[in-house]
Coordinates of C-alpha atoms and ligand atoms in Angstrom, one line a residue:
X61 CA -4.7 -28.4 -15.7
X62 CA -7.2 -25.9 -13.9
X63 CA -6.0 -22.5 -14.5
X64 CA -6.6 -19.2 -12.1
X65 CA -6.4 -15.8 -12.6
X66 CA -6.6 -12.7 -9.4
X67 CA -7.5 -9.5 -10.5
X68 CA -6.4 -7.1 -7.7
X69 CA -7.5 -3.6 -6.2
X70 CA -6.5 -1.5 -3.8
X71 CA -3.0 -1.4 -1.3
X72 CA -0.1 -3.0 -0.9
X73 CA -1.3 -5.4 1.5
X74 CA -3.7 -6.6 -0.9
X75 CA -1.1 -7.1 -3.6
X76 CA 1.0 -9.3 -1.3
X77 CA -2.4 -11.0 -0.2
X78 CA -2.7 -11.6 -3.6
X79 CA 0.5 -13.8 -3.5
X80 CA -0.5 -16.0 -0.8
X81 CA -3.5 -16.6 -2.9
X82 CA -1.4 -17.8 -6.3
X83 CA 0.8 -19.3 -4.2
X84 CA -2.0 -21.5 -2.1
X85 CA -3.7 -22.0 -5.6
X86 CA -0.5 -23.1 -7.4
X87 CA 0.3 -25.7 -4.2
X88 CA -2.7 -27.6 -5.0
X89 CA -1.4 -27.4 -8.9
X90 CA -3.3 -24.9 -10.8
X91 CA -1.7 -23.0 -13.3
X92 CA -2.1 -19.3 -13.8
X93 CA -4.2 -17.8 -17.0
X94 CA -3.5 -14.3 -18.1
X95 CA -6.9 -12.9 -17.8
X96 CA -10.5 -13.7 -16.2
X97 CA -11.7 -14.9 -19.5
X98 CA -9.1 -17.9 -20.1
X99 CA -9.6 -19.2 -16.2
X100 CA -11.5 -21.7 -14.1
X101 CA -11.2 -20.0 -11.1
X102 CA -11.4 -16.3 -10.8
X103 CA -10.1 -14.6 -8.0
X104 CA -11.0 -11.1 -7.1
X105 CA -9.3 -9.6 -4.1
X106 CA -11.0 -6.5 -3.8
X107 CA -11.0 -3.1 -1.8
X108 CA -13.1 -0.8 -0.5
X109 CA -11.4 1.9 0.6
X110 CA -13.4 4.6 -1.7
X111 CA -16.4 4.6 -3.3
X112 CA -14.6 4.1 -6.6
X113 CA -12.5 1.4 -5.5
X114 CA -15.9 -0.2 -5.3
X115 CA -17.3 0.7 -8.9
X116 CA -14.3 -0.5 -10.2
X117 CA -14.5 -3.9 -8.5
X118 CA -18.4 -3.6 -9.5
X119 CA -18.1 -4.3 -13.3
X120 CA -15.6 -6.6 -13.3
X121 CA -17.6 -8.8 -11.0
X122 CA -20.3 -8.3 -13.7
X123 CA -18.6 -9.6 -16.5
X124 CA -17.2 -12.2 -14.2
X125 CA -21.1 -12.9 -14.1
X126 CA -21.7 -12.9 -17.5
X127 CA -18.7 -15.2 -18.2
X128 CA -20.1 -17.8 -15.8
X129 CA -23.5 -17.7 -17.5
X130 CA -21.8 -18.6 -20.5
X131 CA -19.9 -21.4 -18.7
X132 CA -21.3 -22.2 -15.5
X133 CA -18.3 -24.6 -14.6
X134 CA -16.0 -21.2 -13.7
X135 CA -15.4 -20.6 -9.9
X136 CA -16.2 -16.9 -8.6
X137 CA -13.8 -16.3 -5.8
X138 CA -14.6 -13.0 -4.1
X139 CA -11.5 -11.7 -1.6
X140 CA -10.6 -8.5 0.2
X141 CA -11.7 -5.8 2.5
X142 CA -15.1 -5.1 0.1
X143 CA -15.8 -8.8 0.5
X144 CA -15.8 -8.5 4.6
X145 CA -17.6 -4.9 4.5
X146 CA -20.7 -6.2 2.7
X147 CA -20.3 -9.9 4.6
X148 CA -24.3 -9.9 5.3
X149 CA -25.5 -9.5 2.2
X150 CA -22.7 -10.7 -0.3
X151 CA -24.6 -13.7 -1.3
X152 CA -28.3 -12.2 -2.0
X153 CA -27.1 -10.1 -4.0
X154 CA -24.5 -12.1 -5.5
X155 CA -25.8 -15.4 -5.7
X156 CA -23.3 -16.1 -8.6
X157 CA -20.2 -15.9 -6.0
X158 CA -19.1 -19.3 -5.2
X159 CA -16.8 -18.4 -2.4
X160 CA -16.1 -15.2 -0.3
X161 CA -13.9 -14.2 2.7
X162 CA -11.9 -11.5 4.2
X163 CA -8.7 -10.5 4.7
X164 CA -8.3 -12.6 8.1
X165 CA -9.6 -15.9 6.2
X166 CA -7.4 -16.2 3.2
X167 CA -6.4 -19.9 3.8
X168 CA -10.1 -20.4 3.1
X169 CA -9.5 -20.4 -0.4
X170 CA -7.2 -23.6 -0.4
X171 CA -10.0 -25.3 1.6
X172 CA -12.5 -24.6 -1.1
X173 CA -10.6 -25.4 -3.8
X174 CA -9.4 -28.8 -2.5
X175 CA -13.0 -30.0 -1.3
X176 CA -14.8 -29.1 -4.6
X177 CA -18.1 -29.5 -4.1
X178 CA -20.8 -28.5 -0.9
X179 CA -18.9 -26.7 1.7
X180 CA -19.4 -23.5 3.2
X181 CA -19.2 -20.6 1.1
X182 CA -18.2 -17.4 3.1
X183 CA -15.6 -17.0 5.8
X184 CA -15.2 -13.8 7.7
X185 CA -13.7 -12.1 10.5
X186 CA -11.8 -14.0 12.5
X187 CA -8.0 -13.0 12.2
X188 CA -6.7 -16.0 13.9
X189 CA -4.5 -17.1 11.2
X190 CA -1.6 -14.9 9.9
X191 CA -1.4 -14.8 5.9
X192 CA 2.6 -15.3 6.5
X193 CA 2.0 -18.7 6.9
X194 CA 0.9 -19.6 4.0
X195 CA 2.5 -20.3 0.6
X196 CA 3.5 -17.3 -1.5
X197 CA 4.4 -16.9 -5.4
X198 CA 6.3 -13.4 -6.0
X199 CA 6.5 -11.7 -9.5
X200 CA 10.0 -10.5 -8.7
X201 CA 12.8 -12.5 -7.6
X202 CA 15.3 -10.0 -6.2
X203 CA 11.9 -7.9 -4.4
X204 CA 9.8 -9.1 -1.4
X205 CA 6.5 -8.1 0.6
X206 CA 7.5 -8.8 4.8
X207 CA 4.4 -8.6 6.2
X208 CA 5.2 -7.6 10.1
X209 CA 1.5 -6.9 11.4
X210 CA -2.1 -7.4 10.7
X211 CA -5.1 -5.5 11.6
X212 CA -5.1 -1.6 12.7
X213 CA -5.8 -0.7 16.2
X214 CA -6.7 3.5 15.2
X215 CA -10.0 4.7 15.0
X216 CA -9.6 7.2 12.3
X217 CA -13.1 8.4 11.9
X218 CA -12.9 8.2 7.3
X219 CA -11.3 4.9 7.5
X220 CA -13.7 1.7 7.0
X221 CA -10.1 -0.6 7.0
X222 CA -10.3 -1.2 11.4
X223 CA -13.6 -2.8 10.7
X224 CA -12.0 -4.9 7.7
X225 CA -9.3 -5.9 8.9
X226 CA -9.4 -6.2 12.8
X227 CA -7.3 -5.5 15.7
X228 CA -3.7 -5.2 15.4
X229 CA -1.3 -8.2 15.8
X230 CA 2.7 -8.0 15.3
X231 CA 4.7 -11.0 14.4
X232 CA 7.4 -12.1 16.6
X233 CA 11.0 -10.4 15.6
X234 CA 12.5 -13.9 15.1
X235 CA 9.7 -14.8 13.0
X236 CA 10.7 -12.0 10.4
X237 CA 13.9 -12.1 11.0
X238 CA 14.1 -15.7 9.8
X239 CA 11.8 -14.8 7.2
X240 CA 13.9 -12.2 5.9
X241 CA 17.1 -14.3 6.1
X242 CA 15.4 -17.1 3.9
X243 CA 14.1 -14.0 1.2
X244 CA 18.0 -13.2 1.4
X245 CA 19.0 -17.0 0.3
X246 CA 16.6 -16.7 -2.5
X247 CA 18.3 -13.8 -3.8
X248 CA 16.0 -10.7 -2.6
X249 CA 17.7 -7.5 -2.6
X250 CA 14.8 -5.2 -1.7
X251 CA 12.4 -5.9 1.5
X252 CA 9.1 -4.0 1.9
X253 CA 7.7 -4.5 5.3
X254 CA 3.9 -3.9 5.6
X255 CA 1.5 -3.0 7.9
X256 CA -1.5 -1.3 8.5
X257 CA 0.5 0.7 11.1
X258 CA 4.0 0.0 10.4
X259 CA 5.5 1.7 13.3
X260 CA 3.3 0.9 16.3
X261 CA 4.7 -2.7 15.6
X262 CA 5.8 -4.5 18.8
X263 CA 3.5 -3.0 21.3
X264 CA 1.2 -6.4 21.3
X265 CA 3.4 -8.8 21.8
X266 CA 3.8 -10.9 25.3
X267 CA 6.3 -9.2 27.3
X268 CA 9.3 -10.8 26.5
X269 CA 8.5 -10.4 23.1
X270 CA 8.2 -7.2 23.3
X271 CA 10.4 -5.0 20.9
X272 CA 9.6 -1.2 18.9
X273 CA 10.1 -1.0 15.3
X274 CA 13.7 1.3 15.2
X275 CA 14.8 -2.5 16.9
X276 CA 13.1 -4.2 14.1
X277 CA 14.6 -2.2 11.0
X278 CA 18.1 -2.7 13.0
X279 CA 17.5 -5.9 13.2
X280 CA 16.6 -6.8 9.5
X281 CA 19.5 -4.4 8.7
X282 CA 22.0 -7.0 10.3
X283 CA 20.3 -9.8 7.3
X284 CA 23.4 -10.1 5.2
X285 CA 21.7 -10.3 1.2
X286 CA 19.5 -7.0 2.2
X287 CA 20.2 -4.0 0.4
X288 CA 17.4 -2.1 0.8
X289 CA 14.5 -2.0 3.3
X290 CA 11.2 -0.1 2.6
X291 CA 8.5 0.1 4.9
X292 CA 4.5 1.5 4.4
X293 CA 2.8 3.0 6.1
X294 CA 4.1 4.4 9.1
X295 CA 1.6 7.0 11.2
X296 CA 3.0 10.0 12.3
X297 CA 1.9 9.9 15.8
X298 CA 3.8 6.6 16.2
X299 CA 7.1 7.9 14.5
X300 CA 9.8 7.9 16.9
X301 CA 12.8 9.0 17.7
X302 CA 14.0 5.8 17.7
X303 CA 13.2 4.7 14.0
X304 CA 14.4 8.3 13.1
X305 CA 17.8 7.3 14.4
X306 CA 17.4 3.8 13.0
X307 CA 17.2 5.7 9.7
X308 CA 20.8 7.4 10.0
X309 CA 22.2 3.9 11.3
X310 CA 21.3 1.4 8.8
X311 CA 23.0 1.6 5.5
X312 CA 19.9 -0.7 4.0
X313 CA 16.8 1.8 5.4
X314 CA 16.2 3.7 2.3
X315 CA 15.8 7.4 2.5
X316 CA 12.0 7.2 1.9
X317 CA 9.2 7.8 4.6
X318 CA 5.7 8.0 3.2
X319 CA 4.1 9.8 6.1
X320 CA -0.2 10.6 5.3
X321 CA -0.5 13.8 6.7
X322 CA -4.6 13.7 5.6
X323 CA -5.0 17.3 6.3
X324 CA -3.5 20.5 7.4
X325 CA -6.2 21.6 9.1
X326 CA -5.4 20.6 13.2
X327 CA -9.6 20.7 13.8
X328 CA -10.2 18.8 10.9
X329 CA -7.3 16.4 12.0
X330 CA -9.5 16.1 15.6
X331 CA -12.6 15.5 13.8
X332 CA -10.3 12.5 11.7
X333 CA -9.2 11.3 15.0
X334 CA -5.9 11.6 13.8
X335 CA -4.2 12.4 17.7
X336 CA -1.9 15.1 15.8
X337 CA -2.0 18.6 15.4
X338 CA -0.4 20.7 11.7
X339 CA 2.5 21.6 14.3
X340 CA 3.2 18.3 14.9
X341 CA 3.5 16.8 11.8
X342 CA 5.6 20.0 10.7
X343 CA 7.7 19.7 12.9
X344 CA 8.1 15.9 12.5
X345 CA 8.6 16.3 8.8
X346 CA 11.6 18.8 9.5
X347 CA 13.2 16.5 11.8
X348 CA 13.1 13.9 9.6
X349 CA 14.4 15.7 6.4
X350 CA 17.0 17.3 8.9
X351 CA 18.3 14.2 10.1
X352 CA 18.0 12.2 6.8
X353 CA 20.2 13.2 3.8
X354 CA 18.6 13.2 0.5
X355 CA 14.9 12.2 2.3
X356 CA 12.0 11.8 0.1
X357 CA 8.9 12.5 2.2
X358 CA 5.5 11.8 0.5
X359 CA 1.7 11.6 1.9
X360 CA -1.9 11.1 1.4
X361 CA -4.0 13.8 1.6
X362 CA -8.1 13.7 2.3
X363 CA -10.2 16.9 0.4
X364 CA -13.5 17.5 1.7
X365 CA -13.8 16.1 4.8
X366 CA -17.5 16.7 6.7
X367 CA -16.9 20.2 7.7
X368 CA -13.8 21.5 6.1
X369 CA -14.0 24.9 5.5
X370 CA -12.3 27.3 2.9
X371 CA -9.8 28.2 5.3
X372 CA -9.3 24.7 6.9
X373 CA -8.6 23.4 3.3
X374 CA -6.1 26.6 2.6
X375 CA -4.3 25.2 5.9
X376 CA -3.7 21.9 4.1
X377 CA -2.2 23.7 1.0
X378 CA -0.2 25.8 3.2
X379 CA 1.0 22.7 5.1
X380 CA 2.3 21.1 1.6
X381 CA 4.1 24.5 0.4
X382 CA 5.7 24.5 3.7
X383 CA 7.1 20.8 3.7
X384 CA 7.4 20.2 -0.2
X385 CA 6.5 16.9 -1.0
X386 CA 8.6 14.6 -2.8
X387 CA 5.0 12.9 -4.0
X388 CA 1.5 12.3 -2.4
X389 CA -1.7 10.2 -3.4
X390 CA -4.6 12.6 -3.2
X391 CA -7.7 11.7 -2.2
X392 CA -11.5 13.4 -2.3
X393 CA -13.5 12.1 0.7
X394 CA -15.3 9.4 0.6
X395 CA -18.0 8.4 3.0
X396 CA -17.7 4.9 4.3
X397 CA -20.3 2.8 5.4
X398 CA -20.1 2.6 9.1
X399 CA -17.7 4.8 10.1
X400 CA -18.2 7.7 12.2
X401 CA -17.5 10.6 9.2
X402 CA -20.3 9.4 7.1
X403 CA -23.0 9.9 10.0
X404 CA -21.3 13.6 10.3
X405 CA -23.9 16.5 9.0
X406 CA -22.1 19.1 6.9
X407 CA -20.8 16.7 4.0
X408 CA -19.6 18.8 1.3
X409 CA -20.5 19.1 -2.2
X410 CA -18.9 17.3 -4.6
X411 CA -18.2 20.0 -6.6
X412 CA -16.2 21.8 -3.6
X413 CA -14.6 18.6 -3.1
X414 CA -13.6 18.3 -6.7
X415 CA -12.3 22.2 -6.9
X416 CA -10.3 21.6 -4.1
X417 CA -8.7 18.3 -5.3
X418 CA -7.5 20.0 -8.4
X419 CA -6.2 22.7 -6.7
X420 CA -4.1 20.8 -4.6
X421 CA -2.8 18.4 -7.3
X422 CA -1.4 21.7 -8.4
X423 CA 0.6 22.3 -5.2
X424 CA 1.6 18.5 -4.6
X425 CA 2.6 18.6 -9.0
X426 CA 4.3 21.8 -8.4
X427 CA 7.1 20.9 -5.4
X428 CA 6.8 17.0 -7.1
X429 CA 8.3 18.2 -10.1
X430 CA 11.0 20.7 -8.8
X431 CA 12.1 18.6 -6.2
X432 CA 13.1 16.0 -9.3
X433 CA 14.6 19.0 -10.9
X434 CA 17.0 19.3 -7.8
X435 CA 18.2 15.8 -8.7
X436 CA 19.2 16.7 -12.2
X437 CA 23.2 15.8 -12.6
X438 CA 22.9 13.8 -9.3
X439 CA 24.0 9.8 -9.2
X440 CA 21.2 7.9 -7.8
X441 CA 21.1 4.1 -6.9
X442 CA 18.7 2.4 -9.0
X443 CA 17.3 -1.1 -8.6
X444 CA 16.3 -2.3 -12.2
X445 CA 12.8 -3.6 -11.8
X446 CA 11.5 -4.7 -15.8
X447 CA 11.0 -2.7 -18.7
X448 CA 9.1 -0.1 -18.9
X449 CA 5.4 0.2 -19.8
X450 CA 5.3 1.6 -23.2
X451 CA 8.6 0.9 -24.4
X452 CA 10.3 -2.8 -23.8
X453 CA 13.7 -1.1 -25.0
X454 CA 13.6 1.0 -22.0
X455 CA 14.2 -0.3 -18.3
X456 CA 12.4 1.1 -15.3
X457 CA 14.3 0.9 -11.7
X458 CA 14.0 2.7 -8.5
X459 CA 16.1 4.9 -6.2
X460 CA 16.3 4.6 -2.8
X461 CA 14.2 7.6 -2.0
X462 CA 10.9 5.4 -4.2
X463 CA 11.4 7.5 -7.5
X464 CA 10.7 5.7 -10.7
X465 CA 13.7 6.3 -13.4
X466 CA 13.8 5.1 -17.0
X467 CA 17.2 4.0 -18.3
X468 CA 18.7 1.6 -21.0
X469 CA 22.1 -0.7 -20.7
X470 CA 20.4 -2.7 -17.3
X471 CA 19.1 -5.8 -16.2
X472 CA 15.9 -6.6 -14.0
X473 CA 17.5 -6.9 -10.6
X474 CA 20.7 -5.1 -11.1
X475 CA 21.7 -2.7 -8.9
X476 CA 23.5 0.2 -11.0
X477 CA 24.9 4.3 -10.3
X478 CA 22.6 6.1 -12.8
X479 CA 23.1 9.6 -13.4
X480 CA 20.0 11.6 -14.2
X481 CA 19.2 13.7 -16.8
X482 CA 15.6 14.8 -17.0
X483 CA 12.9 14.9 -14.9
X484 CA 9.1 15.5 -14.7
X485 CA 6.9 15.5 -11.9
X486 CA 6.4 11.5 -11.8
X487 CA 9.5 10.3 -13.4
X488 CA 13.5 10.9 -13.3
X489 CA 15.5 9.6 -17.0
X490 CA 19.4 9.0 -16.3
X491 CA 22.3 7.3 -17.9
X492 CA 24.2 4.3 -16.4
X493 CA 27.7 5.5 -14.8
X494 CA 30.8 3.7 -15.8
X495 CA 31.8 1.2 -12.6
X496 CA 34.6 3.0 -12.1
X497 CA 33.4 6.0 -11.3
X498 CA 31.3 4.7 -8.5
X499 CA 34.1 3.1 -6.9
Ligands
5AD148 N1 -12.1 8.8 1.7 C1 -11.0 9.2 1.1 N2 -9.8 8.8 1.3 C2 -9.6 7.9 2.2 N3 -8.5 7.3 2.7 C3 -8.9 6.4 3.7 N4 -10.2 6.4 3.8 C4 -10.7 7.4 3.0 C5 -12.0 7.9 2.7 N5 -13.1 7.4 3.4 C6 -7.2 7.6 2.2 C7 -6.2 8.1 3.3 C8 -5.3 6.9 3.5 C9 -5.3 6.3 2.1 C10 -4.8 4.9 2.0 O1 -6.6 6.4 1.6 O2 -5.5 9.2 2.8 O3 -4.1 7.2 4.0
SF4_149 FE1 -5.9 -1.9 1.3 FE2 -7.6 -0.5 2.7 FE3 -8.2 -1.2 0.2 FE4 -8.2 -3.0 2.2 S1 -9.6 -1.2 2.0 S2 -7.3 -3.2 0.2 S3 -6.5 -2.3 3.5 S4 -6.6 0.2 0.8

């Protein structure tokens, strides 16, 4: 049997791309290998998001390379959004690559496979064909990926993903609905829909399709099997009322909105293209908190955009005192080929951008870590998702509100009351509550 292996980087979205692409490779009956070096076929679905997203995909392309020197019979499969930024020149200066396409032509890969053989080699952007169509292999039973749209219709002026992954395109409601209902008969407890823009989902459709993502999370809420629905990423210009309420009126919408806020700065967030102001997302961040018991807001915050002064940056730090993160993915900027911040003069040192970074990891860190300590002696509902990473003895699950907690006494997929007893800044401990008391 041919054996496969994909190596992924980057988002979400790329790690339930990554499904389709096991699952269309085990349809045509290969069998997965646990790393590069034992396949045939060697998948890499890449990103390229950051600069360093794109290092890290750079040397494990080159010891694909070597491995293929050594055995020219293995089958380079390159993937992704780096794959469909550098679509031009992909093949002069990777001649080794057998096969490359973006994130709109992942059915390509099937194609290839089962022609063996001269066909064409690289497939990119048309996003005619929706990855939800294709077969899909999930690594956890009682958890699934619900892709609801493709493609990003914002013209954030960092962002390189518009140009990667092309205009925006909802699925039909029934389409996910179904889709959700068949998850349920499989035994999935825990639904995370994706999108580029989670919450502008609907707008696209033909008219009597038409629907607004608060209808869509009530909808899915109504999928008996369901416990829990996540979603990511939302943008805060999008977030409405309407999913707000949706929030308070369906028992399976977990108390968890990652929300990137990018900067604190409201001239900075022009010069992003962002379409909010500080006050607005402050204010928006209240509501939310106000109207959500027991909400875990988290973010992703840019350092160094072109231009971004002292003060600007201080604005930022003031922003995340003021609305005390639960957790948030930091991020020094990065310029990206094509996009409108990378032609902007005043790029900042990397030294600045590096200072900055640390200092904010303190804020984030600091409210992080005593907002877990507000949880101590609290009962959380924890979805048991595998054992832990350094110890097999210990199991690691998930609340509601996306917080990772290490416990013993539970199975994968088990949902169990767990009351906590410690916690640092990335990770709650707790012991499993008797039945009874839950009841
Ligand atoms: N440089 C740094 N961070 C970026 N992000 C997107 N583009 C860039 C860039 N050019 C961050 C944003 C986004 C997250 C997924 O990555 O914070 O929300
Ligand atoms: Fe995901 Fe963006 Fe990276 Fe593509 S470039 S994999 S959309 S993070």
């Amino acid at each position: 049997m041919r054996r496969y292996n994909v190596t992924t980087f980057g988002c979400q979205m790329n790690v339930h791309d990554s499904e389709r692409m096991k699952g269309l490779l085990e349809s045509l009956g290969l069998g997965e290998a646990t790393s590069p070096e034992e396949a045939d076929v060697l998948v890499f679905n890449t990103c390229t998001i950051r600069e360093k997203a794109d290092e890290r995909f750079h040397s494990r392309l080159m010891d694909a390379r070597a491995a293929k020197l050594r055995d020219p019979s293995k089958v380079i499969v390159v993937g992704g959004c780096w794959s469909e930024s550098v679509k031009d020149e992909l093949f002069e200066l990777y001649p080794f690559v057998d096969l490359a396409y973006g994130p709109g032509n992942i059915s390509r890969l099937g194609e290839f496979i089962q022609a063996g053989g001269e066909v064409p080699r690289g497939h990119f952007s048309t996003f005619d064909e929706f990855s939800g169509d294709l077969p899909m292999r999930r690594e956890r039973p009682f958890q699934a990926w619900l892709q609801i749209s493709q493609g990003c219709n914002s013209t954030c002026s960092y962002c390189i993903v518009p140009s990667v992954r092309g205009r925006e395109q909802s699925r039909p409601a029934a389409q996910l609905v179904a889709e959700a209902e068949r998850f349920a008969s499989e035994g999935v407890r825990e639904l995370t829909l994706l999108g580029q823009n989670v919450n502008s989902w609907g707008r696209d459709l033909p008219v009597a399709e038409r629907s607004g993502f608060g209808d869509l999370l009530r909808a899915l809420d109504a999928v008996p099997g369901i416990e829990r629905i996540r979603y990511t990423s939302p943008h805060p210009k999008d977030m409405r009322d309407d999913v707000i309420a949706a929030h308070r009126e369906c028992a399976s919408v977990c108390e968890h909105v990652h929300l990137p806020l990018q900067s604190g700065s409201t001239r900075i967030l022009r010069a992003m293209r962002r379409t909010y102001t500080r006050d607005r997302f402050v204010t928006l961040a209240h509501k939310l908190r106000d109207a959500v018991p027991g909400l875990a807001l988290t973010t992703d915050v840019i350092v160094g955009f072109p231009g971004e002064t002292e003060e600007e940056f201080a604005e930022t730090l003031a922003v995340c005192e003021e609305v005390s993160f639960d957790h948030a993915f930091t991020f020094i900027y990065s310029p990206r080929r094509g996009t409108d911040a990378a032609r902007m003069e005043e790029q900042i040192a990397e030294d600045v951008k590096r200072e900055r970074l640390e200092r904010l990891v303190e804020v984030i860190q600091r409210h992080a870590h005593a907002r877990n300590q507000q949880l101590l002696g609290s009962v959380q509902e924890v979805l048991v998702e595998g054992p832990s990473r350094t110890d097999p003895d210990v199991m690691r699950g998930r609340t509601r509100t996306n917080k990772t907690v290490l416990l013993t006494h539970a199975e994968p997929g088990e949902i169990v009351s767990v009351r906590i007893e410690a916690a640092t800044s990335q990770t709650l401990r707790g012991v499993r509550e008797r039945i009874a008391a839950t009841v």
